[in-house]
Coordinates of N, CA and C in Angstrom, one line a residue:
M1 N -5.7 -67.9 28.7 CA -6.0 -66.8 27.9 C -5.2 -66.8 26.9
Q2 N -5.1 -66.6 25.5 CA -4.2 -66.7 24.3 C -3.8 -65.2 24.2
I3 N -2.2 -64.9 23.8 CA -2.0 -63.8 23.7 C -1.8 -63.5 22.1
S4 N -2.5 -62.5 21.4 CA -2.5 -62.6 20.0 C -1.0 -62.2 19.5
R5 N -0.7 -62.8 18.3 CA 0.5 -62.7 17.6 C 0.9 -60.9 17.6
R6 N 0.0 -60.2 17.4 CA 0.1 -58.8 17.0 C 0.5 -58.3 18.4
M7 N 0.0 -58.5 19.6 CA 0.2 -58.1 20.9 C 1.5 -58.3 21.3
M8 N 2.1 -59.6 20.8 CA 3.3 -60.0 21.2 C 4.3 -59.3 20.8
L9 N 4.1 -59.0 19.2 CA 5.1 -58.4 18.4 C 5.2 -57.0 19.1
L10 N 4.1 -56.1 19.2 CA 4.2 -54.7 19.9 C 4.9 -55.1 21.1
G11 N 4.5 -56.0 22.0 CA 5.3 -55.9 23.2 C 7.0 -56.1 23.0
L12 N 7.4 -57.0 22.1 CA 9.0 -57.3 21.8 C 9.3 -56.0 21.3
G13 N 8.7 -55.3 20.6 CA 9.1 -54.2 19.8 C 9.3 -53.3 20.9
G14 N 8.2 -53.1 22.0 CA 8.5 -52.0 22.8 C 9.9 -52.1 23.8
L15 N 10.3 -53.4 23.9 CA 11.2 -54.0 24.8 C 12.6 -53.5 23.9
T16 N 12.5 -53.9 22.9 CA 13.6 -53.5 21.8 C 13.9 -51.8 21.8
L17 N 13.2 -51.0 21.9 CA 12.8 -49.7 21.9 C 13.5 -49.3 23.4
T18 N 12.8 -49.7 24.2 CA 13.2 -49.2 25.5 C 14.7 -49.6 25.8
G19 N 15.4 -50.7 25.3 CA 16.4 -51.2 25.8 C 17.7 -50.3 24.7
C20 N 17.0 -49.7 23.6 CA 18.2 -49.0 22.9 C 18.2 -47.6 23.4
V21 N 19.5 -47.4 23.5 CA 20.2 -46.1 23.8 C 20.9 -45.3 22.6
T22 N 20.5 -44.2 21.8 CA 21.4 -43.8 20.7 C 21.7 -42.4 21.6
N23 N 22.9 -42.1 21.0 CA 23.7 -40.7 21.4 C 24.2 -40.1 19.9
E24 N 24.0 -38.9 19.6 CA 24.6 -38.0 18.7 C 26.1 -38.4 18.8
V25 N 26.7 -38.4 17.9 CA 28.4 -38.6 17.9 C 28.7 -37.3 18.4
G26 N 29.7 -37.5 19.5 CA 30.2 -36.6 20.2 C 29.6 -36.1 21.6
A27 N 28.5 -36.5 21.7 CA 27.8 -36.2 22.9 C 27.8 -36.9 24.0
K28 N 27.9 -36.4 25.2 CA 28.2 -37.4 26.4 C 27.2 -38.2 26.6
L29 N 27.4 -39.4 27.3 CA 26.4 -40.0 27.7 C 25.4 -39.7 28.6
D30 N 24.2 -39.5 28.5 CA 23.3 -38.9 29.3 C 23.1 -39.8 30.7
Q31 N 23.7 -39.3 31.7 CA 23.3 -40.1 33.2 C 22.3 -39.6 34.1
T32 N 21.4 -38.9 33.5 CA 20.3 -38.1 34.3 C 19.2 -38.9 34.4
G33 N 19.2 -40.1 33.7 CA 18.0 -40.9 33.9 C 17.3 -41.0 32.8
H34 N 16.2 -42.0 32.6 CA 15.6 -42.4 31.5 C 14.6 -41.5 31.3
G35 N 14.3 -41.1 30.1 CA 13.5 -39.8 29.7 C 14.0 -38.4 29.4
A36 N 15.3 -38.3 30.0 CA 15.8 -36.9 29.8 C 16.0 -36.7 28.2
A37 N 16.5 -37.6 27.3 CA 16.6 -37.6 26.2 C 15.5 -37.0 25.2
Q38 N 14.2 -37.6 25.9 CA 13.0 -37.7 25.2 C 12.5 -36.1 25.8
A39 N 12.6 -35.8 26.8 CA 12.4 -34.3 27.3 C 13.3 -33.1 26.6
H40 N 14.6 -33.5 26.2 CA 15.5 -32.7 25.3 C 14.9 -32.5 24.0
N41 N 14.5 -33.7 23.5 CA 13.9 -33.6 22.2 C 12.5 -32.9 21.9
L42 N 11.8 -33.1 23.3 CA 10.4 -32.4 23.0 C 10.6 -30.9 23.3
R43 N 11.7 -30.5 23.9 CA 12.0 -28.9 24.0 C 12.4 -28.5 22.8
I44 N 13.1 -29.1 21.8 CA 13.4 -28.9 20.6 C 12.3 -28.7 19.9
Q45 N 11.4 -29.9 19.8 CA 10.3 -29.9 18.9 C 9.2 -28.8 19.1
T46 N 9.0 -28.6 20.6 CA 8.2 -27.6 20.7 C 8.6 -26.2 20.5
G47 N 9.9 -25.8 19.9 CA 10.8 -24.3 19.8 C 11.1 -24.0 21.5
E48 N 10.8 -24.7 22.2 CA 11.6 -24.3 23.8 C 13.0 -24.2 23.8
L49 N 13.5 -24.9 22.9 CA 14.6 -25.1 22.9 C 15.3 -25.3 21.5
S50 N 16.2 -24.1 20.7 CA 16.2 -24.0 19.4 C 17.4 -24.8 19.2
F51 N 17.6 -25.2 18.2 CA 19.1 -25.8 17.4 C 20.4 -25.3 18.1
A52 N 20.3 -23.8 18.0 CA 21.3 -22.8 18.3 C 21.8 -23.0 19.6
Q53 N 20.5 -22.9 20.4 CA 20.9 -23.4 22.0 C 21.3 -24.4 22.1
A54 N 20.9 -25.5 21.5 CA 21.3 -26.9 21.9 C 22.8 -27.2 21.5
L55 N 23.2 -26.4 20.2 CA 24.6 -26.4 19.7 C 25.3 -25.7 20.7
G56 N 24.9 -24.5 21.2 CA 25.5 -23.5 22.3 C 25.9 -24.4 23.4
E57 N 25.0 -25.1 24.0 CA 25.2 -25.8 25.1 C 26.2 -27.0 24.9
R58 N 26.4 -27.7 23.8 CA 27.1 -28.6 23.5 C 28.7 -28.0 23.3
F59 N 28.7 -27.0 22.7 CA 29.9 -26.3 22.4 C 30.6 -26.3 23.8
A60 N 29.7 -25.3 24.6 CA 30.1 -25.1 26.1 C 30.8 -26.1 26.6
A61 N 29.9 -27.6 26.6 CA 30.4 -28.6 27.5 C 31.4 -29.4 26.8
E62 N 31.7 -29.2 25.4 CA 32.8 -30.0 24.7 C 34.1 -29.2 24.6
V63 N 34.2 -28.1 24.5 CA 35.3 -27.1 24.4 C 35.3 -26.0 25.4
P64 N 36.6 -25.7 25.7 CA 36.4 -24.5 26.5 C 36.3 -23.3 25.7
S65 N 35.3 -22.3 26.4 CA 34.8 -21.5 25.2 C 35.5 -20.0 26.0
T66 N 36.5 -20.0 26.9 CA 37.1 -18.7 27.2 C 38.5 -19.0 27.4
V67 N 39.2 -17.5 26.8 CA 40.7 -17.6 26.8 C 41.0 -16.5 27.6
N68 N 42.1 -16.1 28.3 CA 42.2 -15.0 29.2 C 43.5 -14.5 28.5
F69 N 43.6 -13.1 29.1 CA 44.8 -12.1 28.7 C 45.5 -11.5 29.7
A70 N 46.7 -11.3 29.4 CA 47.5 -10.8 30.3 C 47.0 -9.1 30.6
F71 N 47.4 -8.4 31.5 CA 47.2 -7.0 31.7 C 47.3 -6.1 30.6
D72 N 46.4 -5.5 30.3 CA 46.6 -4.6 29.1 C 47.0 -5.0 27.7
S73 N 46.6 -6.2 27.5 CA 47.3 -6.9 26.4 C 46.1 -7.7 25.7
A74 N 46.2 -7.6 24.2 CA 45.3 -8.3 23.4 C 46.1 -9.5 22.8
V75 N 47.4 -9.9 23.3 CA 48.1 -10.8 22.7 C 47.6 -12.2 23.3
L76 N 47.7 -13.2 22.4 CA 47.2 -14.5 22.8 C 48.5 -15.3 23.1
D77 N 48.4 -15.6 24.3 CA 49.6 -16.4 24.8 C 49.5 -18.1 24.4
A78 N 50.4 -18.8 24.7 CA 50.3 -20.1 24.3 C 49.2 -21.0 24.9
E79 N 48.8 -20.8 26.0 CA 47.6 -21.2 26.6 C 46.3 -21.1 25.8
A80 N 46.3 -19.7 25.5 CA 45.0 -19.3 24.7 C 45.1 -19.9 23.3
Q81 N 46.1 -19.8 22.8 CA 46.2 -20.4 21.2 C 45.7 -22.1 21.4
A82 N 46.0 -22.7 22.3 CA 45.7 -24.1 22.5 C 44.4 -24.4 22.7
V83 N 43.7 -23.6 23.5 CA 42.3 -23.2 23.6 C 41.4 -22.9 22.5
L84 N 41.9 -22.0 21.4 CA 41.4 -21.5 20.3 C 41.5 -22.8 19.4
A85 N 42.6 -23.3 19.2 CA 43.1 -24.5 18.3 C 41.8 -25.4 18.5
R86 N 41.5 -25.9 19.7 CA 40.4 -26.8 19.9 C 39.0 -26.3 19.4
Q87 N 38.7 -24.7 19.7 CA 37.7 -24.1 19.4 C 37.5 -24.2 17.7
A88 N 38.5 -24.0 17.2 CA 38.7 -24.0 15.7 C 38.1 -25.5 15.2
R89 N 39.0 -26.4 15.7 CA 38.3 -27.9 15.2 C 36.9 -28.2 15.3
W90 N 36.3 -27.7 16.6 CA 34.9 -28.1 16.7 C 34.2 -27.2 15.8
I91 N 34.3 -25.8 15.6 CA 33.6 -25.0 14.8 C 33.5 -25.5 13.4
R92 N 34.8 -26.0 12.8 CA 35.1 -26.2 11.4 C 33.9 -27.4 11.3
Q93 N 33.6 -28.4 12.4 CA 32.6 -29.6 12.1 C 31.3 -28.9 11.9
F94 N 31.1 -27.9 11.9 CA 29.5 -27.0 11.8 C 29.7 -25.9 10.8
P95 N 29.9 -26.0 9.7 CA 29.8 -25.0 8.6 C 28.5 -24.1 8.5
E96 N 27.7 -24.5 9.0 CA 26.3 -23.8 9.0 C 25.9 -23.0 10.2
V97 N 27.2 -23.1 11.1 CA 26.7 -22.4 12.4 C 27.7 -21.2 12.6
T98 N 27.1 -20.0 13.3 CA 27.6 -18.8 13.3 C 27.9 -18.6 14.7
F99 N 29.1 -17.7 14.9 CA 29.8 -17.5 16.5 C 29.8 -16.1 16.7
R100 N 29.7 -15.7 18.0 CA 30.2 -14.5 18.4 C 31.2 -14.6 19.3
V101 N 32.3 -13.6 19.1 CA 33.2 -13.7 20.3 C 33.2 -12.4 21.0
Y102 N 32.9 -12.4 22.3 CA 32.7 -11.5 23.5 C 34.0 -11.0 24.0
G103 N 34.5 -9.6 24.1 CA 35.4 -9.4 24.6 C 35.3 -8.6 25.9
H104 N 36.1 -9.0 27.1 CA 36.0 -8.7 28.3 C 37.3 -7.7 28.8
T105 N 37.2 -6.9 29.9 CA 38.3 -6.6 30.5 C 38.2 -6.5 32.2
D106 N 39.1 -6.3 32.8 CA 38.9 -6.1 34.3 C 38.5 -4.7 34.6
L107 N 38.3 -4.3 35.9 CA 37.8 -3.1 36.1 C 38.7 -2.0 36.3
V108 N 40.1 -2.1 35.8 CA 41.3 -1.2 36.0 C 41.0 -0.2 34.4
G109 N 41.0 1.0 34.7 CA 40.8 1.8 33.4 C 39.6 2.5 33.3
S110 N 39.8 3.3 32.0 CA 38.2 4.1 31.9 C 37.4 3.2 31.1
A111 N 36.4 3.4 31.2 CA 35.4 2.6 30.2 C 35.7 2.7 28.8
R112 N 35.9 3.8 28.4 CA 36.3 4.0 26.9 C 37.5 3.2 26.5
Y113 N 38.5 3.4 27.2 CA 40.0 2.6 26.9 C 39.5 1.0 26.9
N114 N 38.8 0.4 28.1 CA 38.3 -0.9 28.4 C 37.5 -1.6 27.2
H115 N 36.6 -0.5 26.5 CA 35.8 -1.0 25.4 C 36.5 -1.3 24.3
Q116 N 37.6 -0.4 23.9 CA 38.3 -0.6 22.9 C 39.3 -1.8 22.8
L117 N 39.9 -2.1 24.3 CA 40.7 -3.1 24.7 C 39.7 -4.7 24.6
G118 N 38.6 -4.5 24.9 CA 37.8 -5.7 24.9 C 37.7 -6.2 23.2
L119 N 37.1 -5.0 22.5 CA 37.1 -5.2 21.3 C 38.3 -5.7 20.5
R120 N 39.4 -5.3 20.9 CA 40.9 -5.6 20.4 C 41.0 -7.1 20.6
R121 N 40.6 -7.6 21.8 CA 40.8 -9.0 22.3 C 40.1 -9.8 21.5
A122 N 38.5 -9.6 21.0 CA 37.7 -10.3 20.6 C 38.2 -10.4 18.9
R123 N 38.7 -9.4 18.5 CA 39.2 -9.5 17.1 C 40.4 -10.4 17.0
A124 N 41.4 -10.3 18.2 CA 42.5 -11.5 18.0 C 42.0 -12.8 17.9
V125 N 41.0 -13.1 18.7 CA 40.3 -14.4 18.7 C 39.9 -14.7 17.3
V126 N 39.1 -13.8 16.7 CA 38.5 -14.1 15.3 C 39.6 -14.5 14.5
D127 N 40.8 -13.3 14.5 CA 41.6 -13.5 13.4 C 42.4 -15.1 13.7
F128 N 42.8 -15.3 14.9 CA 43.1 -16.5 15.0 C 42.4 -17.8 14.6
L129 N 41.1 -17.6 14.9 CA 40.0 -18.9 14.3 C 40.2 -18.9 12.7
V130 N 40.4 -17.5 12.0 CA 40.2 -17.6 10.8 C 41.5 -18.3 9.9
R131 N 42.5 -17.9 10.8 CA 44.0 -18.4 10.4 C 43.8 -20.1 10.5
N132 N 43.1 -20.4 11.5 CA 42.8 -21.9 11.5 C 41.7 -22.7 10.8
G133 N 41.2 -21.8 9.7 CA 40.2 -22.6 9.0 C 38.8 -22.3 9.0
V134 N 38.5 -21.2 9.7 CA 37.0 -20.9 10.1 C 36.8 -19.8 9.0
N135 N 35.7 -19.7 8.3 CA 35.3 -18.5 7.6 C 35.0 -17.2 8.3
R136 N 35.5 -16.2 8.0 CA 35.4 -14.9 8.9 C 33.9 -14.7 8.7
S137 N 33.2 -14.8 7.8 CA 31.8 -14.6 7.5 C 30.9 -15.3 8.6
R138 N 31.5 -16.2 9.4 CA 30.6 -17.1 10.1 C 31.0 -16.5 11.8
L139 N 32.0 -15.5 11.7 CA 32.3 -15.0 13.0 C 32.3 -13.6 13.3
E140 N 31.8 -13.1 14.7 CA 31.5 -11.7 14.9 C 32.4 -11.4 16.2
A141 N 33.1 -10.3 16.2 CA 33.9 -9.9 17.4 C 33.0 -8.5 17.7
L142 N 32.5 -8.8 19.1 CA 32.0 -7.8 19.8 C 32.5 -7.1 20.8
V143 N 32.1 -5.7 20.9 CA 32.8 -4.9 22.0 C 32.6 -5.5 23.3
S144 N 33.5 -4.8 24.1 CA 33.4 -5.6 25.4 C 32.4 -5.3 26.2
H145 N 32.1 -6.2 26.8 CA 31.0 -5.9 28.1 C 31.7 -4.9 29.0
G146 N 33.0 -4.9 29.5 CA 33.8 -4.3 29.9 C 33.6 -4.3 31.7
Q147 N 33.1 -3.1 32.2 CA 32.9 -3.0 33.3 C 31.5 -3.6 34.1
T148 N 30.9 -4.0 33.2 CA 29.5 -4.3 33.3 C 29.3 -5.8 33.5
R149 N 30.3 -6.8 33.5 CA 30.0 -8.1 33.5 C 31.3 -8.8 33.8
P150 N 31.9 -8.3 35.1 CA 33.0 -8.8 35.3 C 32.8 -10.2 36.3
L151 N 33.7 -11.1 36.0 CA 33.5 -12.5 36.6 C 33.8 -12.4 38.1
I152 N 34.9 -11.6 38.5 CA 35.3 -11.3 39.8 C 35.1 -9.8 40.1
P153 N 34.1 -9.4 40.8 CA 33.9 -7.8 41.1 C 34.9 -7.4 41.9
T154 N 36.2 -7.0 41.5 CA 37.0 -6.5 42.2 C 37.5 -5.1 41.3
P155 N 38.0 -3.9 42.0 CA 38.8 -2.8 41.4 C 40.1 -3.3 40.9
E156 N 40.7 -4.2 41.6 CA 42.1 -4.7 41.3 C 42.3 -5.5 39.8
P157 N 43.4 -5.4 39.0 CA 43.6 -6.2 38.3 C 43.2 -7.8 38.5
E158 N 42.6 -8.4 37.6 CA 42.1 -9.5 37.8 C 42.2 -10.5 36.4
R159 N 43.0 -11.4 36.3 CA 43.4 -12.2 35.1 C 41.7 -12.8 34.6
R160 N 41.1 -13.5 35.6 CA 39.8 -14.0 35.0 C 38.9 -13.3 34.3
N161 N 38.9 -11.8 34.8 CA 38.1 -10.9 34.3 C 38.5 -10.4 32.6
R162 N 39.7 -10.6 32.4 CA 40.5 -10.4 31.2 C 40.3 -11.4 30.2
R163 N 39.2 -11.6 29.4 CA 38.9 -12.7 28.9 C 38.2 -12.5 27.5
T164 N 38.0 -13.5 26.6 CA 37.1 -13.6 25.6 C 36.1 -14.8 25.9
V165 N 35.0 -14.7 25.3 CA 34.1 -15.9 25.3 C 33.3 -15.9 24.0
T166 N 33.7 -17.2 23.4 CA 32.9 -17.6 22.2 C 31.7 -18.5 22.2
E167 N 30.5 -17.9 21.6 CA 29.4 -18.5 21.7 C 29.0 -18.8 20.6
V168 N 27.8 -20.0 20.4 CA 27.3 -19.9 19.1 C 26.2 -18.8 19.2
S169 N 26.0 -18.4 17.8 CA 25.0 -17.2 18.0 C 23.7 -17.4 16.9
G170 N 24.0 -18.5 15.9 CA 22.8 -19.1 14.9 C 23.2 -19.7 14.0
F171 N 22.6 -19.7 12.6 CA 22.9 -20.4 11.5 C 23.4 -19.4 10.4
V172 N 23.9 -20.0 9.5 CA 24.3 -18.8 8.3 C 23.2 -18.6 7.6
R173 N 22.2 -19.3 7.3 CA 20.9 -19.0 7.1 C 19.9 -19.3 8.1
R174 N 19.0 -18.2 8.1 CA 18.1 -18.4 9.3 C 17.3 -19.4 8.8
H175 N 16.7 -20.4 9.9 CA 15.9 -21.6 9.7 C 14.2 -21.0 9.8
P176 N 13.6 -21.4 9.1 CA 12.1 -21.2 9.4 C 11.6 -22.2 10.4
T177 N 12.2 -23.4 10.3 CA 11.5 -24.3 11.2 C 12.7 -24.9 11.9
V178 N 12.5 -25.6 13.3 CA 13.6 -25.9 13.9 C 14.4 -27.2 13.0
M179 N 13.9 -28.2 12.3 CA 14.6 -29.2 11.7 C 14.1 -29.0 10.1
D180 N 15.1 -28.4 9.3 CA 14.8 -28.3 8.0 C 15.6 -29.0 7.2
G181 N 16.2 -30.2 8.0 CA 17.4 -31.0 6.9 C 18.7 -30.6 7.1
N182 N 19.2 -29.4 7.4 CA 20.7 -28.9 7.6 C 21.4 -29.6 8.8
Y183 N 20.4 -29.4 10.0 CA 21.3 -29.9 11.1 C 21.2 -31.6 10.9
A184 N 20.3 -32.0 10.3 CA 20.3 -33.4 10.3 C 21.3 -34.1 9.2
R185 N 21.6 -33.2 8.3 CA 22.9 -33.7 7.4 C 24.1 -33.5 8.3
I186 N 24.4 -32.7 9.3 CA 25.4 -32.4 10.0 C 25.8 -33.7 10.8
V187 N 24.6 -33.8 11.6 CA 24.6 -35.3 12.4 C 24.9 -36.6 11.6
Y188 N 24.2 -36.8 10.4 CA 24.6 -37.5 9.4 C 26.0 -38.1 9.1
R189 N 26.6 -36.6 8.7 CA 27.9 -36.6 8.2 C 28.9 -37.1 9.4
E190 N 28.6 -36.5 10.8 CA 29.4 -37.0 11.9 C 29.2 -38.6 12.0
F191 N 27.8 -39.2 12.0 CA 27.9 -40.4 12.0 C 28.5 -41.2 11.2
V192 N 28.7 -40.8 9.8 CA 29.1 -41.8 9.0 C 30.7 -41.6 9.1
E193 N 31.5 -40.6 9.5 CA 32.8 -40.5 9.9 C 32.9 -41.3 11.1
S194 N 32.4 -41.2 11.8 CA 32.7 -41.9 13.2 C 32.6 -43.5 13.1
A195 N 31.8 -43.7 11.9 CA 31.6 -45.2 12.1 C 32.6 -45.9 10.8
T196 N 33.5 -45.3 10.6 CA 34.5 -45.6 9.6 C 35.5 -46.7 10.3
W197 N 35.3 -47.8 9.9 CA 36.3 -48.8 10.6 C 37.8 -48.6 10.1
V198 N 38.6 -48.9 11.1 CA 40.0 -48.8 10.7 C 40.5 -50.2 11.3
R199 N 41.0 -50.8 10.2 CA 41.9 -52.1 10.4 C 43.0 -52.1 11.6
P200 N 42.9 -52.7 12.7 CA 44.0 -52.5 13.7 C 45.2 -53.2 13.0
N201 N 46.3 -52.7 13.7 CA 47.5 -53.2 13.2 C 47.7 -54.8 13.6
T202 N 48.1 -55.6 12.7 CA 48.3 -57.0 13.1 C 49.7 -57.4 13.1
Y203 N 50.3 -58.2 13.8 CA 51.7 -58.3 13.6 C 51.6 -60.1 13.9

């Protein structure tokens, strides 16, 4: 039986596509098995997973989103500043994306005092990100969840509860559709930057 030229080309094209794996610049290689990327794309195309959610997941995977504070303090120590410098670098890559910074406290002290302390912590983070090149209009400092969302439920002082969490909140301009070209432009920009060839040193 003779195979038509068209069927043969279709078969070869299918093999080529099957063997081709592409990852967005900066994205980790998907090790979950064939079809995971397709499932992810389907969730985005059907609206089940918005671009804001997808970017939020990527941000949380690529950059530490949390910094911690000393007791009764909103001062950023050296460790917190190092984390926030990484956040600022990541955030500057996506000028169309907005972020919220949530301030938290431990369970020591009154709810009213902790509310204000958490807000001071969130504002300290926003101020640091602004000083590191992020436009203030893209950042929002929110009041503390205080005693309602401790990581460690204890009435004692607990450093892990004294924290801020930075999260993707949306886009500068609300998008009526999932893909309106803005996100594609960002991906393309990153692709071009990553594809720049640097001549190695030769001796």
